[in-house]
GROMACS .gro file of C-alpha atoms in nm:
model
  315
    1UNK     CA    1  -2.209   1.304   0.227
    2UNK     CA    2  -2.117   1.186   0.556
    3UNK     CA    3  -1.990   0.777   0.598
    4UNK     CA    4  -2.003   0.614   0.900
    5UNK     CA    5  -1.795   0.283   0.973
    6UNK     CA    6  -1.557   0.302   0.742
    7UNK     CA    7  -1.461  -0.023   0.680
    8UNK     CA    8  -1.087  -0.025   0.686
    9UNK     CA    9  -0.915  -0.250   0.745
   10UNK     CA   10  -1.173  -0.462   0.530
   11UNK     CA   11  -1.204  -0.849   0.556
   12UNK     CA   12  -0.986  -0.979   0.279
   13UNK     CA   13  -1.108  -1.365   0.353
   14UNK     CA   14  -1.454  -1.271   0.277
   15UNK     CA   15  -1.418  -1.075   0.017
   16UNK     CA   16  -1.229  -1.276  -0.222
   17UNK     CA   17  -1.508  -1.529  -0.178
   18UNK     CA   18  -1.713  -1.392  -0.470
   19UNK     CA   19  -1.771  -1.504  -0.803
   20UNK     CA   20  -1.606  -1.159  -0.982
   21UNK     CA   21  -1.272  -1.260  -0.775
   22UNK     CA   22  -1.293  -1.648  -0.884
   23UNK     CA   23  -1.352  -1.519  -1.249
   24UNK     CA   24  -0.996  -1.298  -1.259
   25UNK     CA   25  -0.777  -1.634  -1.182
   26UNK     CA   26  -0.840  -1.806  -1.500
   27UNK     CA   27  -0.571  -1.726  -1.620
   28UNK     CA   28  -0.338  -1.779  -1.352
   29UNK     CA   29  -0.509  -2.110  -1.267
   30UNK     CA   30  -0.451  -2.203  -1.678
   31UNK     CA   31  -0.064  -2.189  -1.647
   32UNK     CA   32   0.012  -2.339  -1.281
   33UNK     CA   33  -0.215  -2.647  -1.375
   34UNK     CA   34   0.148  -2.795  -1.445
   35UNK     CA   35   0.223  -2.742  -1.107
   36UNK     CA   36  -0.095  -2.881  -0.923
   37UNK     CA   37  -0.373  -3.036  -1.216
   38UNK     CA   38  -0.655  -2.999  -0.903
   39UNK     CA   39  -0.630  -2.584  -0.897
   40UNK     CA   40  -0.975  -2.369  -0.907
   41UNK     CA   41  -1.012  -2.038  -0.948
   42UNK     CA   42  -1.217  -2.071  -0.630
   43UNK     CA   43  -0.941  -2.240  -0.421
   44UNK     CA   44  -0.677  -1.959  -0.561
   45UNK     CA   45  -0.871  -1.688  -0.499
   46UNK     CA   46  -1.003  -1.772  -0.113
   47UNK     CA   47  -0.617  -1.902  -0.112
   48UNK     CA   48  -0.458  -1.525  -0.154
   49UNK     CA   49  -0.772  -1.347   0.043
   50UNK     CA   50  -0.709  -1.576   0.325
   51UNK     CA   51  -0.330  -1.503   0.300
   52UNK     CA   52  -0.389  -1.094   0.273
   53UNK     CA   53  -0.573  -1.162   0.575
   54UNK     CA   54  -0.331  -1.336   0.750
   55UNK     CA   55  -0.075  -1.090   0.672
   56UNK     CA   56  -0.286  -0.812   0.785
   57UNK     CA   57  -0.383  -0.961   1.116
   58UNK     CA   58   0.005  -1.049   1.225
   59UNK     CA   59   0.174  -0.753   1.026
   60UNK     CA   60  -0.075  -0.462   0.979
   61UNK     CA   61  -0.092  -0.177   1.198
   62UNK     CA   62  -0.346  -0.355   1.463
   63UNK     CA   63  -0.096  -0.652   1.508
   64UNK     CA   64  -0.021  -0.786   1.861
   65UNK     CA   65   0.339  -0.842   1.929
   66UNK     CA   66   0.663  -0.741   1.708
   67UNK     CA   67   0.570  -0.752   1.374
   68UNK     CA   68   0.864  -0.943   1.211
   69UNK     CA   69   0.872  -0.809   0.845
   70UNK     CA   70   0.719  -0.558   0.615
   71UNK     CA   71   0.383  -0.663   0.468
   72UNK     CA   72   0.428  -0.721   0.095
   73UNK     CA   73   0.362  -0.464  -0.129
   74UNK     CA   74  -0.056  -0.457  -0.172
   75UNK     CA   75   0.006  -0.415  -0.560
   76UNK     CA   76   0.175  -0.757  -0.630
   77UNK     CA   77  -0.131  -0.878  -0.547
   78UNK     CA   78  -0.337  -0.660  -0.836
   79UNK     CA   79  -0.184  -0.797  -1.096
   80UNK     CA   80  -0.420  -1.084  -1.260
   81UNK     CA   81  -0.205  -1.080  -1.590
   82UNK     CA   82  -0.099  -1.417  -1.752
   83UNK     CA   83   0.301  -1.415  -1.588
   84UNK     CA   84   0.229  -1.151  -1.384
   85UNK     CA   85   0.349  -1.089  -0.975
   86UNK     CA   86  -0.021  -1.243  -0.865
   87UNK     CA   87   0.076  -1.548  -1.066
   88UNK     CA   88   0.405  -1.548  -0.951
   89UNK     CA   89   0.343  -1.509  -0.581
   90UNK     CA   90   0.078  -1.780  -0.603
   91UNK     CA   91   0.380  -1.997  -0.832
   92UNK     CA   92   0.650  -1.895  -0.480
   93UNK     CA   93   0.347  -1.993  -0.249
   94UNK     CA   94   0.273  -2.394  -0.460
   95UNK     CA   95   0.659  -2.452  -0.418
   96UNK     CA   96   0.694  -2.341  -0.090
   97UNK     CA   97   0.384  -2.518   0.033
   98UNK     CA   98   0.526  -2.883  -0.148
   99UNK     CA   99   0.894  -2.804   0.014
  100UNK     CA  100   0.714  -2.761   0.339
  101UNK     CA  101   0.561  -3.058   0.292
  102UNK     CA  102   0.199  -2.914   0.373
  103UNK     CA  103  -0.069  -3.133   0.237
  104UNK     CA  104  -0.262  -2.723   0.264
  105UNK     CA  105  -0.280  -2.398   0.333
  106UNK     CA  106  -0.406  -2.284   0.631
  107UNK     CA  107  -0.352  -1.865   0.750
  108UNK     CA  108  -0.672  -1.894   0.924
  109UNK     CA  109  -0.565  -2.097   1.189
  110UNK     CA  110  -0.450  -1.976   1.491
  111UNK     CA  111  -0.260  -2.235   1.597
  112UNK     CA  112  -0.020  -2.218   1.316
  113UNK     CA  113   0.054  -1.835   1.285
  114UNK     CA  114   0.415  -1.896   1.357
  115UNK     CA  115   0.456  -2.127   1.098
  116UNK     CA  116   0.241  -1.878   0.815
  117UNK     CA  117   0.511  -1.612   0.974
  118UNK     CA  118   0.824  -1.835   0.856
  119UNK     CA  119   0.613  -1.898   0.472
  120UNK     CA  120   0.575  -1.527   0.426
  121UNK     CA  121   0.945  -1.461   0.546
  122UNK     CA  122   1.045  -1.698   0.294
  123UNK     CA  123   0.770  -1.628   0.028
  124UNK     CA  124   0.941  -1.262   0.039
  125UNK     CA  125   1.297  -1.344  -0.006
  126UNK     CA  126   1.210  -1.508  -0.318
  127UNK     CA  127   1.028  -1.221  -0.421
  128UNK     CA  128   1.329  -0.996  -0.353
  129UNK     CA  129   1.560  -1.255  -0.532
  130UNK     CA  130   1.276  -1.226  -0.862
  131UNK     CA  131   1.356  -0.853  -0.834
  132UNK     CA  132   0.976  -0.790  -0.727
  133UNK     CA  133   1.012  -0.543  -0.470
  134UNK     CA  134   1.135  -0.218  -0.480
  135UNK     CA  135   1.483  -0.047  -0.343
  136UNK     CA  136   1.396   0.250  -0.168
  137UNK     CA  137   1.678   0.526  -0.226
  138UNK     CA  138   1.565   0.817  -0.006
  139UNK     CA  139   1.787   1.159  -0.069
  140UNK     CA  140   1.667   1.397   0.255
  141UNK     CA  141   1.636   1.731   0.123
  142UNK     CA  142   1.811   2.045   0.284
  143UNK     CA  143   1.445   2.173   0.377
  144UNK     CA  144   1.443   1.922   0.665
  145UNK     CA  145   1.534   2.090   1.016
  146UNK     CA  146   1.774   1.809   1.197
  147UNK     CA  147   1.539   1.679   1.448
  148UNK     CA  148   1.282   1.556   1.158
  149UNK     CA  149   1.610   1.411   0.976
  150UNK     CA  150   1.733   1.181   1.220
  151UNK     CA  151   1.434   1.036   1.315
  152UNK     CA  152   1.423   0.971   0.906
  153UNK     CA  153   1.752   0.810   0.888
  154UNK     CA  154   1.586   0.602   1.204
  155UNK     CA  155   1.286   0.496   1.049
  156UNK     CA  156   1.450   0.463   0.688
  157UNK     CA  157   1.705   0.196   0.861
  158UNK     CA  158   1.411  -0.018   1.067
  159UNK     CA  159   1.232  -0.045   0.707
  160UNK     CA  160   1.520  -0.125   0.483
  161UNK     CA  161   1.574   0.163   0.297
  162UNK     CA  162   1.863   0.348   0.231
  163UNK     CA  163   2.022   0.688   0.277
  164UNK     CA  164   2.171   0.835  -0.044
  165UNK     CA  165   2.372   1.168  -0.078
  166UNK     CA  166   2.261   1.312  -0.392
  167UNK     CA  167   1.904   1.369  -0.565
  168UNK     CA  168   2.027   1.221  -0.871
  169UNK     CA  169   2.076   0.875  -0.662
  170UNK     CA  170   1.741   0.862  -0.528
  171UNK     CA  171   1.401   0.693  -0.567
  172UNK     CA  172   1.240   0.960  -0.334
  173UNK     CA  173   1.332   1.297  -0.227
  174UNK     CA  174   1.200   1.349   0.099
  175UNK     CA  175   1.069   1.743   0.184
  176UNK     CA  176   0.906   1.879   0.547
  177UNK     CA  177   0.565   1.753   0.609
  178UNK     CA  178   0.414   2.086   0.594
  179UNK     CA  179   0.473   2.108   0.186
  180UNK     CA  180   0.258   1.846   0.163
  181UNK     CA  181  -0.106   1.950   0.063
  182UNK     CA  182  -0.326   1.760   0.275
  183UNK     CA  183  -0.663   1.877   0.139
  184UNK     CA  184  -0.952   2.072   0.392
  185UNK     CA  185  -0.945   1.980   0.675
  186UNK     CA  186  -1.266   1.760   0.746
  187UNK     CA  187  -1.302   1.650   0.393
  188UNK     CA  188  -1.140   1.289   0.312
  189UNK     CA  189  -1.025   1.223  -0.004
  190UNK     CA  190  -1.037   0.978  -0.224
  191UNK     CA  191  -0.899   0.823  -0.624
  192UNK     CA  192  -1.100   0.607  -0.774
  193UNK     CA  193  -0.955   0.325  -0.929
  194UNK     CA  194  -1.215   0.101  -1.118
  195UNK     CA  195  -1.584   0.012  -1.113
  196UNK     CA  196  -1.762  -0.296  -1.061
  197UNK     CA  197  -1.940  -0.522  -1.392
  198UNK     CA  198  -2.240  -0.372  -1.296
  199UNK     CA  199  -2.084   0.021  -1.256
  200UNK     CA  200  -2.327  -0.034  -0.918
  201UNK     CA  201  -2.006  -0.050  -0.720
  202UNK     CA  202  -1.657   0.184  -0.746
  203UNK     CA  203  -1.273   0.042  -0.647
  204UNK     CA  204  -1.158   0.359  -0.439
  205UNK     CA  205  -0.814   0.443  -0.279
  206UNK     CA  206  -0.843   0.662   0.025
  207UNK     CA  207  -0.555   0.945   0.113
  208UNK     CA  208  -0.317   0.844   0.348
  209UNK     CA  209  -0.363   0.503   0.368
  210UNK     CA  210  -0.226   0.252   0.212
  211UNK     CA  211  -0.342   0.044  -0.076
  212UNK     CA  212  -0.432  -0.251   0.102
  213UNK     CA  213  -0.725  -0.031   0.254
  214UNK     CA  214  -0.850   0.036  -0.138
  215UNK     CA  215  -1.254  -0.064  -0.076
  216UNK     CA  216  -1.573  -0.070  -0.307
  217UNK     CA  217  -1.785   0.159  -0.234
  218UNK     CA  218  -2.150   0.292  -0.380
  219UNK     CA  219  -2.089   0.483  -0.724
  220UNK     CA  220  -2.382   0.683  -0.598
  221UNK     CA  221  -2.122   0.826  -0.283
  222UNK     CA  222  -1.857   0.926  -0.609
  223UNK     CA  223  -1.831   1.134  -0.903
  224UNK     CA  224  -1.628   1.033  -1.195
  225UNK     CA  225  -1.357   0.785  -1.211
  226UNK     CA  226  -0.985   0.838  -1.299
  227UNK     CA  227  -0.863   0.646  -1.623
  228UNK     CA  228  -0.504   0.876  -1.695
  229UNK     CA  229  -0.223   0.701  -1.480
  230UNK     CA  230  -0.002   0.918  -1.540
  231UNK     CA  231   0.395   0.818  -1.616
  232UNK     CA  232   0.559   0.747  -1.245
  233UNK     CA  233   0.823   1.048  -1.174
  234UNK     CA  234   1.165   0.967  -1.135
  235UNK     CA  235   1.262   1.041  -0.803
  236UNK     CA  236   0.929   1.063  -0.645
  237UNK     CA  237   0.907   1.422  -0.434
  238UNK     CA  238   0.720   1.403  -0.143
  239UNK     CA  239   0.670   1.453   0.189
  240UNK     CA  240   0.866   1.305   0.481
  241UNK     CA  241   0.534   1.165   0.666
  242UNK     CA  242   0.531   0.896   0.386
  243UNK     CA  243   0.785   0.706   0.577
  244UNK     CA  244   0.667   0.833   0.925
  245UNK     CA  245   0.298   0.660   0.739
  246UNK     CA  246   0.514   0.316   0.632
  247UNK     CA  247   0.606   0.251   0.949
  248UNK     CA  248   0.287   0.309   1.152
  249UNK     CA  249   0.098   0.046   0.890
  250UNK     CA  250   0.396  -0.136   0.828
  251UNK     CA  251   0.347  -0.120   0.426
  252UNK     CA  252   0.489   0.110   0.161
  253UNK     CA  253   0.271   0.371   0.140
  254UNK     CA  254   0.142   0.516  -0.231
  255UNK     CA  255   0.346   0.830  -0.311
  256UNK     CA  256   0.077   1.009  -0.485
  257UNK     CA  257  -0.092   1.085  -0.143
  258UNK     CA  258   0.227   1.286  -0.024
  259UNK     CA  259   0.359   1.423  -0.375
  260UNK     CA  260   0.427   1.814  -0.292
  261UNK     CA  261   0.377   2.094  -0.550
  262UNK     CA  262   0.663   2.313  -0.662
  263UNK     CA  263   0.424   2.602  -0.597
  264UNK     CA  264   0.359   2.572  -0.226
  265UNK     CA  265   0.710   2.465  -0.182
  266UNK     CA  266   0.813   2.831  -0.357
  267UNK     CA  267   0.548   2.981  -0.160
  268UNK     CA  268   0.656   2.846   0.205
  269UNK     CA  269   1.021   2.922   0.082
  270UNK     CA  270   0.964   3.277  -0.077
  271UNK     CA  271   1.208   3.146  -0.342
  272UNK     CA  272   1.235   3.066  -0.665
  273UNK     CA  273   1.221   2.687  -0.731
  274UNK     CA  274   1.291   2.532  -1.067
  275UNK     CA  275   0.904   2.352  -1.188
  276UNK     CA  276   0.889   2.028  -1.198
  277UNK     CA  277   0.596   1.723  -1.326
  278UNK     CA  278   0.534   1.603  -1.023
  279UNK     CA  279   0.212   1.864  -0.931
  280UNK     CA  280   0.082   1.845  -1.251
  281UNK     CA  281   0.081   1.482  -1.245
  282UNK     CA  282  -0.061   1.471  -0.916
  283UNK     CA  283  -0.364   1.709  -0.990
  284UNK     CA  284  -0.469   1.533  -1.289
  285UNK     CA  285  -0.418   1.185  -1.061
  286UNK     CA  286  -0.694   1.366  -0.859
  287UNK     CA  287  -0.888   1.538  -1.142
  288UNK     CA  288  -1.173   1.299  -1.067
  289UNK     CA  289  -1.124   1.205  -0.758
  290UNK     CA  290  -1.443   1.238  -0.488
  291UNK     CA  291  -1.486   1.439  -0.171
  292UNK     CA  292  -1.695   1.328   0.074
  293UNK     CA  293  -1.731   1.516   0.395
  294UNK     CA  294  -1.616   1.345   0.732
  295UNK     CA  295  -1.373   1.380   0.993
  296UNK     CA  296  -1.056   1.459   0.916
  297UNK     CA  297  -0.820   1.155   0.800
  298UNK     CA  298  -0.508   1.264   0.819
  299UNK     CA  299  -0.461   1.397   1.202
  300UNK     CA  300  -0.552   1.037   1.365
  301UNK     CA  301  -0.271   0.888   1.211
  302UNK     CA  302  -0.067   1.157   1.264
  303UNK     CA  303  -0.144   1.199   1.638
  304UNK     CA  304  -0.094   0.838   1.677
  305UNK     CA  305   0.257   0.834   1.541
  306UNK     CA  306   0.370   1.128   1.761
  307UNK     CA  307   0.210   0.961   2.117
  308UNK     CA  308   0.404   0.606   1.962
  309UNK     CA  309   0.693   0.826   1.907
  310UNK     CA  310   0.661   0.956   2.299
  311UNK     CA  311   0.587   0.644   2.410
  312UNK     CA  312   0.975   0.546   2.270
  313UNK     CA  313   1.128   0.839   2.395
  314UNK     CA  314   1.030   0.809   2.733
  315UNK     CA  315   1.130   0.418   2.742
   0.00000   0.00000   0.00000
């Protein structure tokens, strides 16, 4: 099946304004009523879509101007659990708010985008002071020719990761692009997460894009839905154009996408490689997971990062 108009990135404002949204922050609303008694689950909800769309607009990949941090992690934001990071971002974002003196929010207002900026800088250095966001520990493996490496160690530096020297350091071992399996070409691929009350609608996450871009779509475009998460690998082995991919959308991309299988890597080697999970996991990550014909999704991104790339060089 062929889908026009994909709608990435999707309008987060809007679509936290629905009832199934308002209904998952009863929770949260329950234990910050100590913090402000006039809380709904209405208010907190169009509250964090109108903040996701804020930080998409001034920090996502279609931003105008320098974009002055990372955009926070698009999981932090999934997690509706009583104590959970939702509940604590939304905890950061009533004390910064009542330090700031602000009798509201407002990140749909234009004229106060620089001041939204400042709250987010600040909203994430108290997340990194919780412990909330991850330490990226990248270990470049000997596969990569020099070339591809330093432009690693560039990028790696602009997002705030570090280089280690050893695997056994590392959150992610980094391998060539190429041992990456990026499906058939003209086919996009996606996992799907979750479906809707009403099974009418599925929660999917696309291939090469990052998690902010998860959308509903039809359940009659998919097949199946993916319950096993399986345990997350420690390092993560993948390929290098995850962090070429962070950097063009300015977000931490999912690792699943760009795991590499011990096979193809002994393959393009002609060696023998010890096995590891990682493939396995990855395949039955995707056991489910819909095709659905349409023009290739990883070369746009890819072609855009190389003429970006050029367009530094030549500067």
């Amino acid at each position: 099946m062929v889908r026009q108009n994909r709608p990435f990135p999707h309008n987060f404002a809007k679509e936290y304004e629905n009832d199934d949204y308002y209904r998952r922050f009863e929770n949260i609303r329950q234990n910050l009523l100590p913090l402000d008694s006039s809380l709904t689950n209405k208010y907190l909800s169009t509250t964090i879509g109108q903040l996701l769309q804020f930080m998409e607009t001034s920090l996502g990949r279609n931003a105008t101007g320098a974009r002055q941090m990372m955009k926070i992690p698009h999981s932090q934001f999934q997690d509706y659990q009583s104590g959970g990071s939702l509940e604590k971002i939304i905890r950061h974002c009533i004390e910064i708010k009542k330090k700031q003196g602000w009798r509201r929010f407002d990140f749909s207002n234009p004229s106060k985008s620089q001041e939204n900026l400042k709250f987010l800088i600040e909203l994430r250095q108290n997340l990194i002071q919780d412990g909330m966001l991850n330490s990226y520990k990248l270990f470049i493996s000997k596969y990569i020719e020099e070339e591809e490496k330093n432009k690693i160690i560039t990028v790696a530096a602009e997002l705030g990761a570090s280089i280690v020297p050893s695997e056994e350091e590392s959150t992610h071992v980094l391998y060539p692009s190429s041992f990456c399996d990026e499906g058939e070409e003209g086919a996009e691929y996606l996992r799907s997460l979750r479906y809707s009350s009403d099974k009418k609608k599925t929660f999917v996450h696309v291939w090469f894009y990052p998690d902010s871009y998860d959308h509903w779509v039809s359940s009659t475009e998919i097949e199946g839905i993916n319950d096993n998460v399986p345990e997350t690998p420690k390092p993560w082995h993948i390929s290098c154009s995850w962090i070429f991919h962070s950097k063009y959308f300015n977000e931490w991309m999912n690792e699943i996408d760009y795991e590499v299988d011990e096979d193809d890597i002994a393959n393009k080697l002609n060696s023998q490689i010890p096995k590891k999970t990682k493939s396995k996991r990855k395949r039955e990550a995707n056991s489910e997971s819909t095709i659905i014909t349409t023009s290739p999704i990883t070369s746009p991104i890819n072609n855009q990062i190389i003429e970006q790339q050029n367009e530094q060089n030549e500067q």
